[in-house]
Short mmCIF file of C-alpha atoms in Angstrom, two decimals:
data_model
loop_
_atom_site.label_atom_id
_atom_site.label_comp_id
_atom_site.label_asym_id
_atom_site.label_seq_id
_atom_site.Cartn_x
_atom_site.Cartn_y
_atom_site.Cartn_z
CA UNK A 16 0.13 -0.37 -0.11
CA UNK A 17 1.28 3.89 -0.63
CA UNK A 18 0.68 4.42 2.73
CA UNK A 19 2.95 1.50 4.10
CA UNK A 20 5.18 -1.18 3.05
CA UNK A 21 3.38 -4.47 4.16
CA UNK A 22 -0.92 -5.12 4.65
CA UNK A 23 -1.01 -7.55 7.32
CA UNK A 24 -4.63 -7.61 7.16
CA UNK A 25 -5.72 -7.97 3.77
CA UNK A 26 -9.24 -9.78 4.06
CA UNK A 27 -10.13 -6.63 6.25
CA UNK A 28 -12.51 -4.61 4.41
CA UNK A 29 -10.96 -1.30 3.27
CA UNK A 30 -13.98 0.69 1.72
CA UNK A 31 -17.76 -0.16 2.39
CA UNK A 32 -20.84 2.01 0.40
CA UNK A 33 -24.30 2.44 1.08
CA UNK A 34 -24.92 -0.08 -1.52
CA UNK A 35 -23.60 -2.47 0.24
CA UNK A 36 -20.66 -2.83 -2.02
CA UNK A 37 -17.67 -4.13 -0.28
CA UNK A 38 -13.81 -3.95 -1.13
CA UNK A 39 -11.03 -5.65 1.01
CA UNK A 40 -7.47 -4.75 1.04
CA UNK A 41 -7.11 -7.82 -0.96
CA UNK A 42 -9.19 -6.86 -3.61
CA UNK A 43 -7.76 -3.07 -3.67
CA UNK A 44 -4.44 -4.42 -4.52
CA UNK A 45 -5.60 -6.68 -7.21
CA UNK A 46 -7.44 -3.68 -8.49
CA UNK A 47 -4.42 -1.28 -8.28
CA UNK A 48 -1.94 -4.34 -10.24
CA UNK A 49 -5.00 -4.40 -13.27
CA UNK A 50 -4.86 -0.26 -13.19
CA UNK A 51 -1.18 -0.90 -13.15
CA UNK A 52 -1.71 -2.30 -16.99
CA UNK A 53 -3.44 0.51 -18.30
CA UNK A 54 -2.23 3.67 -16.48
CA UNK A 55 1.71 4.26 -16.97
CA UNK A 56 3.63 5.04 -13.28
CA UNK A 57 4.46 8.84 -12.81
CA UNK A 58 1.43 9.91 -15.44
CA UNK A 59 -0.80 12.51 -14.39
CA UNK A 60 -4.47 11.64 -14.04
CA UNK A 61 -7.30 14.21 -12.78
CA UNK A 62 -9.81 12.60 -10.80
CA UNK A 63 -13.29 14.50 -10.30
CA UNK A 64 -14.08 13.19 -6.65
CA UNK A 65 -17.08 11.68 -5.39
CA UNK A 66 -17.68 8.96 -2.40
CA UNK A 67 -18.27 6.28 -5.59
CA UNK A 68 -16.70 3.07 -4.51
CA UNK A 69 -15.09 3.02 -7.93
CA UNK A 70 -13.72 6.51 -7.80
CA UNK A 71 -12.20 5.62 -4.41
CA UNK A 72 -10.78 2.08 -5.74
CA UNK A 73 -9.59 4.12 -8.84
CA UNK A 74 -7.78 7.28 -6.22
CA UNK A 75 -6.16 3.86 -4.33
CA UNK A 76 -4.84 2.21 -7.10
CA UNK A 77 -3.35 5.56 -8.79
CA UNK A 78 -1.53 6.47 -5.56
CA UNK A 79 -0.57 2.56 -5.70
CA UNK A 80 0.97 2.66 -8.98
CA UNK A 81 3.02 6.16 -8.30
CA UNK A 82 0.53 7.65 -10.93
CA UNK A 83 0.06 11.53 -9.82
CA UNK A 84 -3.54 12.45 -9.13
CA UNK A 85 -5.03 16.09 -9.29
CA UNK A 86 -8.01 15.95 -7.13
CA UNK A 87 -11.05 18.07 -8.67
CA UNK A 88 -14.09 18.57 -6.97
CA UNK A 89 -17.03 16.40 -9.46
CA UNK A 90 -19.48 19.33 -8.86
CA UNK A 91 -17.30 22.38 -10.09
CA UNK A 92 -18.79 24.64 -12.78
CA UNK A 93 -18.02 23.41 -16.24
CA UNK A 94 -16.21 26.30 -17.29
CA UNK A 95 -14.05 25.83 -14.34
CA UNK A 96 -13.05 22.29 -14.70
CA UNK A 97 -12.32 23.04 -18.49
CA UNK A 98 -10.10 25.86 -17.21
CA UNK A 99 -8.08 23.68 -14.81
CA UNK A 100 -7.81 21.08 -17.47
CA UNK A 101 -6.32 23.16 -19.89
CA UNK A 102 -3.92 24.40 -17.08
CA UNK A 103 -2.73 20.95 -16.15
CA UNK A 104 -3.19 19.34 -19.30
CA UNK A 105 -3.76 15.72 -17.42
CA UNK A 106 -2.51 12.71 -19.69
CA UNK A 107 -5.73 10.86 -17.98
CA UNK A 108 -9.05 12.00 -16.36
CA UNK A 109 -11.34 10.11 -14.44
CA UNK A 110 -15.12 11.04 -14.31
CA UNK A 111 -18.57 10.27 -14.55
CA UNK A 112 -19.79 8.89 -17.86
CA UNK A 113 -21.96 11.65 -19.97
CA UNK A 114 -22.96 12.04 -23.44
CA UNK A 115 -20.89 14.95 -24.16
CA UNK A 116 -18.52 14.32 -27.22
CA UNK A 117 -14.93 14.22 -26.61
CA UNK A 118 -11.97 16.70 -28.24
CA UNK A 119 -10.39 15.10 -31.29
CA UNK A 120 -7.88 12.60 -29.94
CA UNK A 121 -9.26 11.81 -26.51
CA UNK A 122 -10.82 8.16 -26.08
CA UNK A 123 -13.09 6.31 -23.52
CA UNK A 124 -10.42 3.52 -22.59
CA UNK A 125 -12.24 2.00 -19.68
CA UNK A 126 -15.69 2.22 -18.22
CA UNK A 127 -16.54 1.15 -13.99
CA UNK A 128 -19.97 1.61 -12.94
CA UNK A 129 -21.39 5.25 -13.85
CA UNK A 130 -17.61 6.42 -14.61
CA UNK A 131 -14.71 6.18 -17.16
CA UNK A 132 -11.43 6.95 -17.60
CA UNK A 133 -10.20 9.12 -20.50
CA UNK A 134 -6.98 9.35 -22.44
CA UNK A 135 -6.29 13.09 -23.67
CA UNK A 136 -3.84 14.13 -26.57
CA UNK A 137 -1.73 16.20 -24.10
CA UNK A 138 1.04 14.09 -24.23
CA UNK A 139 3.70 13.16 -21.11
CA UNK A 140 4.35 16.06 -18.68
CA UNK A 141 7.41 16.38 -16.90
CA UNK A 142 6.95 15.59 -13.01
CA UNK A 143 9.25 15.70 -10.35
CA UNK A 144 10.55 12.53 -8.93
CA UNK A 145 9.28 13.25 -5.42
CA UNK A 146 5.76 14.63 -6.43
CA UNK A 147 3.27 12.13 -5.23
CA UNK A 148 -0.30 14.25 -5.04
CA UNK A 149 -1.67 17.68 -6.19
CA UNK A 150 -4.55 18.90 -3.68
CA UNK A 151 -6.85 22.28 -4.25
CA UNK A 152 -6.48 25.18 -1.66
CA UNK A 153 -9.76 25.92 -2.75
CA UNK A 154 -11.33 23.14 -4.22
CA UNK A 155 -14.91 24.66 -5.06
CA UNK A 156 -13.81 27.98 -6.18
CA UNK A 157 -11.63 26.41 -9.43
CA UNK A 158 -8.30 28.41 -8.29
CA UNK A 159 -5.55 26.76 -10.36
CA UNK A 160 -3.42 26.97 -7.24
CA UNK A 161 -2.91 23.49 -5.85
CA UNK A 162 -0.34 21.87 -3.26
CA UNK A 163 2.48 19.75 -4.56
CA UNK A 164 2.72 16.72 -1.90
CA UNK A 165 5.41 13.91 -1.77
CA UNK A 166 4.83 10.49 -0.41
CA UNK A 167 6.96 10.85 2.41
CA UNK A 168 4.54 14.17 3.22
CA UNK A 169 1.45 11.43 3.06
CA UNK A 170 2.90 8.86 5.00
CA UNK A 171 4.24 11.09 7.82
CA UNK A 172 1.14 13.07 8.20
CA UNK A 173 -1.18 10.50 8.02
CA UNK A 174 0.83 7.98 10.92
CA UNK A 175 0.85 11.13 13.29
CA UNK A 176 -3.06 11.76 12.30
CA UNK A 177 -3.77 7.92 13.26
CA UNK A 178 -1.65 8.33 16.41
CA UNK A 179 -3.45 11.56 17.56
CA UNK A 180 -6.83 10.45 17.27
CA UNK A 181 -5.77 6.58 19.07
CA UNK A 182 -7.31 5.11 15.61
CA UNK A 183 -7.88 1.29 16.08
CA UNK A 184 -8.06 -1.19 13.60
CA UNK A 185 -11.49 -2.51 14.58
CA UNK A 186 -12.51 1.43 14.26
CA UNK A 187 -15.28 2.26 11.52
CA UNK A 188 -15.06 5.92 10.04
CA UNK A 189 -17.56 7.55 8.02
CA UNK A 190 -16.70 9.96 4.85
CA UNK A 191 -18.43 13.84 5.71
CA UNK A 192 -16.35 15.84 3.21
CA UNK A 193 -15.07 15.40 0.06
CA UNK A 194 -11.85 13.78 -0.30
CA UNK A 195 -10.48 16.38 -2.50
CA UNK A 196 -10.49 18.44 0.54
CA UNK A 197 -7.31 17.92 2.89
CA UNK A 198 -9.37 16.70 5.83
CA UNK A 199 -11.75 14.39 4.29
CA UNK A 200 -8.45 12.62 2.22
CA UNK A 201 -6.47 12.43 5.71
CA UNK A 202 -9.69 10.92 7.24
CA UNK A 203 -9.75 8.13 4.77
CA UNK A 204 -5.81 7.96 4.85
CA UNK A 205 -5.67 6.92 8.14
CA UNK A 206 -8.37 4.37 8.03
CA UNK A 207 -6.27 2.58 5.27
CA UNK A 208 -3.10 3.22 7.35
CA UNK A 209 -4.38 1.37 10.47
CA UNK A 210 -6.00 -1.17 8.03
CA UNK A 211 -9.39 -0.42 9.41
CA UNK A 212 -13.03 0.15 7.08
CA UNK A 213 -13.93 3.27 5.70
CA UNK A 214 -17.62 3.43 4.73
CA UNK A 215 -18.68 5.86 1.95
CA UNK A 216 -22.02 7.76 1.27
CA UNK A 217 -23.51 10.26 -1.09
CA UNK A 218 -26.06 11.48 1.47
CA UNK A 219 -25.13 14.18 4.13
CA UNK A 220 -25.38 14.90 7.51
CA UNK A 221 -28.82 16.77 7.46
CA UNK A 222 -30.08 13.27 5.64
CA UNK A 223 -32.10 10.54 7.70
CA UNK A 224 -30.46 8.27 5.31
CA UNK A 225 -26.70 9.26 6.58
CA UNK A 226 -27.76 8.74 10.28
CA UNK A 227 -29.59 5.29 9.22
CA UNK A 228 -26.27 3.83 7.61
CA UNK A 229 -24.09 5.34 10.79
CA UNK A 230 -26.20 3.41 13.03
CA UNK A 231 -26.52 0.47 11.08
CA UNK A 232 -22.73 0.09 10.55
CA UNK A 233 -21.85 1.45 13.88
CA UNK A 234 -19.86 3.97 12.86
CA UNK A 235 -17.19 4.82 15.52
CA UNK A 236 -16.04 7.84 14.34
CA UNK A 237 -15.83 10.94 11.94
CA UNK A 238 -14.19 14.03 11.13
CA UNK A 239 -16.16 17.62 10.64
CA UNK A 240 -15.67 21.04 10.31
CA UNK A 241 -17.14 23.76 12.63
CA UNK A 242 -20.38 23.97 10.24
CA UNK A 243 -21.32 20.90 10.58
CA UNK A 244 -21.11 20.69 14.58
CA UNK A 245 -24.00 23.31 14.23
CA UNK A 246 -25.90 20.94 12.18
CA UNK A 247 -24.91 18.08 14.43
CA UNK A 248 -26.30 20.55 17.45
CA UNK A 249 -29.61 21.05 15.48
CA UNK A 250 -30.85 17.67 14.75
CA UNK A 251 -29.71 16.27 18.19
CA UNK A 252 -27.02 14.22 17.54
CA UNK A 253 -24.57 15.90 20.17
CA UNK A 254 -27.71 14.64 23.12
CA UNK A 255 -28.50 10.94 21.40
CA UNK A 256 -26.82 7.90 22.67
CA UNK A 257 -24.83 6.16 19.97
CA UNK A 258 -22.96 3.87 22.32
CA UNK A 259 -20.36 2.43 19.38
CA UNK A 260 -19.42 5.94 18.73
CA UNK A 261 -15.57 7.02 20.03
CA UNK A 262 -14.43 10.45 18.68
CA UNK A 263 -15.04 12.90 16.34
CA UNK A 264 -12.24 15.63 15.17
CA UNK A 265 -12.83 19.08 14.75
CA UNK A 266 -10.94 21.12 12.04
CA UNK A 267 -11.28 23.57 9.52
CA UNK A 268 -11.44 26.18 12.17
CA UNK A 269 -12.34 26.89 15.94
CA UNK A 270 -15.61 25.82 17.10
CA UNK A 271 -17.29 29.06 19.10
CA UNK A 272 -16.95 28.77 23.01
CA UNK A 273 -20.38 27.73 23.45
CA UNK A 274 -20.45 24.86 21.44
CA UNK A 275 -17.18 23.95 22.28
CA UNK A 276 -18.43 23.74 25.99
CA UNK A 277 -21.63 22.23 25.08
CA UNK A 278 -20.02 19.68 22.94
CA UNK A 279 -16.98 18.90 25.45
CA UNK A 280 -19.45 18.23 28.29
CA UNK A 281 -22.14 16.65 26.80
CA UNK A 282 -19.93 14.19 25.10
CA UNK A 283 -17.37 14.11 27.91
CA UNK A 284 -20.32 12.15 30.07
CA UNK A 285 -20.55 9.79 27.55
CA UNK A 286 -16.86 8.63 26.97
CA UNK A 287 -17.22 10.09 23.56
CA UNK A 288 -13.83 12.30 22.70
CA UNK A 289 -13.77 15.54 21.16
CA UNK A 290 -10.51 16.28 19.42
CA UNK A 291 -9.40 19.68 18.15
CA UNK A 292 -7.10 19.18 15.18
CA UNK A 293 -5.48 22.29 13.49
CA UNK A 294 -4.23 21.66 9.85
CA UNK A 295 -3.48 23.05 6.43
CA UNK A 296 -3.37 21.64 2.98
CA UNK A 297 0.30 23.02 2.48
CA UNK A 298 1.31 20.75 5.50
CA UNK A 299 -0.30 17.57 3.89
CA UNK A 300 -2.97 17.76 6.65
CA UNK A 301 -2.60 17.77 10.57
CA UNK A 302 -0.12 20.21 12.06
CA UNK A 303 -1.32 20.23 15.63
CA UNK A 304 -3.50 18.79 17.87
CA UNK A 305 -5.19 19.51 21.29
CA UNK A 306 -4.55 16.16 23.70
CA UNK A 307 -7.94 14.88 24.73
CA UNK A 308 -7.14 15.35 28.50
CA UNK A 309 -6.40 18.97 28.38
CA UNK A 310 -9.59 20.02 26.55
CA UNK A 311 -11.07 21.75 29.08
CA UNK A 312 -8.22 23.42 30.73
CA UNK A 313 -6.48 24.80 27.71
CA UNK A 314 -10.03 25.80 26.05
CA UNK A 315 -9.09 27.74 23.00
CA UNK A 316 -6.08 26.14 22.10
CA UNK A 317 -5.18 24.20 18.96
CA UNK A 318 -2.73 22.12 20.94
CA UNK A 319 0.73 21.28 20.57
CA UNK A 320 2.71 20.45 16.93
CA UNK A 321 2.08 16.99 15.43
CA UNK A 322 4.41 14.38 15.78
CA UNK A 323 7.37 15.10 13.27
CA UNK A 324 6.87 18.83 13.31
CA UNK A 325 7.88 21.74 15.27
CA UNK A 326 6.01 24.99 15.73
CA UNK A 327 7.27 28.18 16.41
CA UNK A 328 6.42 31.40 16.52
CA UNK A 329 8.13 33.96 13.60
CA UNK A 330 8.81 37.61 14.33
CA UNK A 331 6.22 38.39 17.24
CA UNK A 332 5.43 41.30 19.00
CA UNK A 333 4.04 40.71 22.83
CA UNK A 334 4.82 37.13 22.14
CA UNK A 335 2.45 37.11 19.39
CA UNK A 336 3.69 36.38 15.62
CA UNK A 337 3.24 34.27 12.75
CA UNK A 338 2.67 30.39 13.15
CA UNK A 339 5.06 28.81 11.64
CA UNK A 340 6.15 24.65 11.45
CA UNK A 341 9.06 22.66 10.57
CA UNK A 342 9.27 19.25 9.31
CA UNK A 343 8.36 15.78 7.35
CA UNK A 344 4.68 17.06 6.58
CA UNK A 345 5.19 20.09 4.93
CA UNK A 346 4.54 20.26 1.45
CA UNK A 347 6.56 20.73 -1.19
CA UNK A 348 5.56 24.14 -2.69
CA UNK A 349 2.38 25.44 -4.81
CA UNK A 350 1.93 24.68 -8.65
CA UNK A 351 -0.39 26.69 -10.64
CA UNK A 352 -0.24 24.75 -14.09
CA UNK A 353 1.44 21.89 -16.18
CA UNK A 354 4.90 24.04 -15.93
CA UNK A 355 5.28 23.59 -12.10
CA UNK A 356 5.17 19.92 -11.73
CA UNK A 357 8.77 19.25 -11.91
CA UNK A 358 10.03 21.93 -9.37
CA UNK A 359 11.69 20.02 -6.45
CA UNK A 360 11.16 20.84 -2.72
CA UNK A 361 10.67 24.70 -2.80
CA UNK A 362 9.64 25.09 0.99
CA UNK A 363 12.39 23.05 2.52
CA UNK A 364 10.51 21.76 5.51
CA UNK A 365 9.38 25.22 6.43
CA UNK A 366 5.51 26.21 6.44
CA UNK A 367 4.76 30.03 7.22
CA UNK A 368 1.02 29.61 7.98
CA UNK A 369 0.03 33.02 7.78
CA UNK A 370 -1.63 32.44 11.22
CA UNK A 371 -1.26 34.64 14.11
CA UNK A 372 -0.74 32.95 17.33
CA UNK A 373 1.07 33.18 20.89
CA UNK A 374 2.66 30.11 22.79
CA UNK A 375 1.79 29.42 26.47
CA UNK A 376 4.34 28.79 29.11
CA UNK A 377 3.70 24.97 27.79
CA UNK A 378 3.91 25.27 24.56
CA UNK A 379 0.50 25.23 23.77
CA UNK A 380 -0.60 26.97 20.78
CA UNK A 381 -3.50 29.46 20.38
CA UNK A 382 -4.76 31.27 17.44
CA UNK A 383 -5.10 35.18 16.98
CA UNK A 384 -6.52 35.31 13.83
CA UNK A 385 -5.12 35.42 9.83
CA UNK A 386 -2.59 37.55 8.84
CA UNK A 387 -4.42 39.07 6.02
CA UNK A 388 -7.55 39.45 8.51
CA UNK A 389 -6.17 42.47 10.10
CA UNK A 390 -7.13 45.78 9.49
CA UNK A 391 -6.09 49.58 11.10
CA UNK A 392 -8.68 51.60 11.97
CA UNK A 393 -7.41 55.05 12.83
CA UNK A 394 -4.29 53.52 13.44
CA UNK A 395 -5.53 50.79 15.92
CA UNK A 396 -5.01 47.26 15.11
CA UNK A 397 -8.15 44.96 14.76
CA UNK A 398 -8.54 41.06 14.27
CA UNK A 399 -11.67 40.81 12.20
CA UNK A 400 -11.69 36.84 13.15
CA UNK A 401 -11.59 38.27 16.78
CA UNK A 402 -14.64 40.73 16.17
CA UNK A 403 -16.70 37.84 14.76
CA UNK A 404 -15.53 35.27 17.63
CA UNK A 405 -16.84 38.38 19.94
CA UNK A 406 -19.93 38.67 18.44
CA UNK A 407 -20.55 35.12 18.02
CA UNK A 408 -20.11 34.49 21.58
CA UNK A 409 -22.25 37.20 22.47
CA UNK A 410 -25.40 36.45 20.48
CA UNK A 411 -26.68 33.05 19.49
CA UNK A 412 -29.62 33.77 17.72
CA UNK A 413 -27.91 33.83 14.22
CA UNK A 414 -24.08 34.32 12.89
CA UNK A 415 -22.13 37.29 12.13
CA UNK A 416 -19.20 37.68 10.16
CA UNK A 417 -16.90 40.66 9.60
CA UNK A 418 -15.08 41.91 6.41
CA UNK A 419 -13.46 45.61 5.96
CA UNK A 420 -10.44 47.77 4.97
CA UNK A 421 -8.34 50.40 6.83
CA UNK A 422 -11.33 52.79 6.76
CA UNK A 423 -14.42 50.77 7.88
CA UNK A 424 -15.94 47.22 8.91
CA UNK A 425 -18.77 45.54 7.65
CA UNK A 426 -20.91 43.55 9.98
CA UNK A 427 -23.40 40.85 8.13
CA UNK A 428 -25.38 38.73 10.02
CA UNK A 429 -27.68 36.19 9.72
CA UNK A 430 -30.97 35.00 12.12
CA UNK A 431 -32.58 37.43 14.39
CA UNK A 432 -30.10 40.40 15.03
CA UNK A 433 -31.21 43.47 15.43
CA UNK A 434 -29.16 45.40 13.18
CA UNK A 435 -29.14 48.91 15.04
CA UNK A 436 -28.67 46.85 18.27
CA UNK A 437 -25.64 44.71 16.74
CA UNK A 438 -24.25 48.16 15.78
CA UNK A 439 -24.28 49.81 18.59
CA UNK A 440 -23.06 47.12 20.78
CA UNK A 441 -19.94 46.59 17.96
CA UNK A 442 -19.37 50.91 18.57
CA UNK A 443 -19.14 50.23 21.83
CA UNK A 444 -17.77 47.09 22.29
CA UNK A 445 -14.60 47.76 19.89
CA UNK A 446 -14.65 51.65 20.42
CA UNK A 447 -15.06 52.38 16.55
CA UNK A 448 -16.27 55.47 15.01
CA UNK A 449 -19.75 55.32 13.81
CA UNK A 450 -18.76 56.15 10.67
CA UNK A 451 -16.60 53.18 10.46
CA UNK A 452 -18.57 50.43 10.89
CA UNK A 453 -21.88 49.05 8.67
CA UNK A 454 -24.24 46.39 10.04
CA UNK A 455 -25.99 44.23 7.07
CA UNK A 456 -28.33 41.54 7.18
CA UNK A 457 -27.47 38.56 4.69
CA UNK A 458 -30.04 35.56 4.24
CA UNK A 459 -27.23 32.93 4.16
CA UNK A 460 -23.21 33.12 4.52
CA UNK A 461 -21.52 32.01 1.54
CA UNK A 462 -19.23 29.24 2.17
CA UNK A 463 -17.46 26.74 0.15
CA UNK A 464 -18.12 23.04 0.47
CA UNK A 465 -15.65 22.47 2.95
CA UNK A 466 -17.73 24.90 4.94
CA UNK A 467 -15.25 28.00 5.33
CA UNK A 468 -16.70 31.10 4.67
CA UNK A 469 -16.15 32.79 1.26
CA UNK A 470 -15.00 36.06 2.45
CA UNK A 471 -14.32 37.56 -1.13
CA UNK A 472 -17.79 37.06 -1.78
CA UNK A 473 -18.66 39.64 0.69
CA UNK A 474 -16.30 42.39 -0.03
#
């Protein structure tokens, strides 16, 4: 397997889908051998990702055979998808079968269920020997900016993630995030690394079918981003008894303090672990994690640097500065197109995260906000992330997000806030001049598929 030298439990199920289709590790290895006869090693392969068992098996096979997948959203706008294909010129494309006429020189070479493998006429791509995978930094926006990741990055990070969560061979995880999104990929990888079973479904947390699948298969864990915990609370999962459920990872942002306290206390009484993780695609996934036994006394912290990494604060004032990681999980650098795929290790194992943070006396890391999410009003520095946190902790009947520049702040809100009351609260709380703040109602806060707020859509 691409994540380890030897599989010891070949007859364990690796993948199970909602239609009762199953593949063991032995079967996945055999499928990999078959694909090796079709797709040459070191080929660039675009995979339009969905949780179809054939797609997941194809991805596993490409990684096993040292092809280089570029992972794309299957729901991406057709024009944006075409732009990415033109930028990277993959030799092969895995996608859902359609009736669209292929460009001249392209051909469908195999069909598996509802998916096909297409051979393009772009020709051989010059790919650096260390490059193993291309992951998008913003999967649903169509940006051509991808992170170049090596096999060493993946193996080290997967091992660190499995050890951080305490994953067992008998665990059963479920897909809650697309695997072109870094957290979704790492969650799937860590189950394979432990030779555990990973369950895949096209249903989502808001659908009854998802929870029927969870209960029927006695799912022990999943990973989720903060907005999904709001869903979990709304549908009653936080309170419900699932005796087989062991832990959940939260990453991709911070839970607001009320939700954090609620989940930590409710699940703590049931013996369910809330595991707070911090990661970036540029770091191949996990960069830091909060030990479960410090969940309450270190509330607000992202924990300690993950195995194989060292954290430091760069050029800080009053102990605060940019959070930097150094180690084996740090990716090779960025790519914006085919011409970048032969580049070597530009990062040299050092990642400047763009997050402002500080460390306490025990080395626990606390985030203060994004480097690019700070503004100055009349020369006074404000963290837009910090403002959001204060507002959302004070008002629970909705959600607020902040954008701004050096001459004003705009607070967008949903729910039952009273605009003028909220505006007066912000003026008083943050000592902002009345002319420098606007409050606007918005029906729905724009987010990408991984739940992160699309601030650019609000500017």
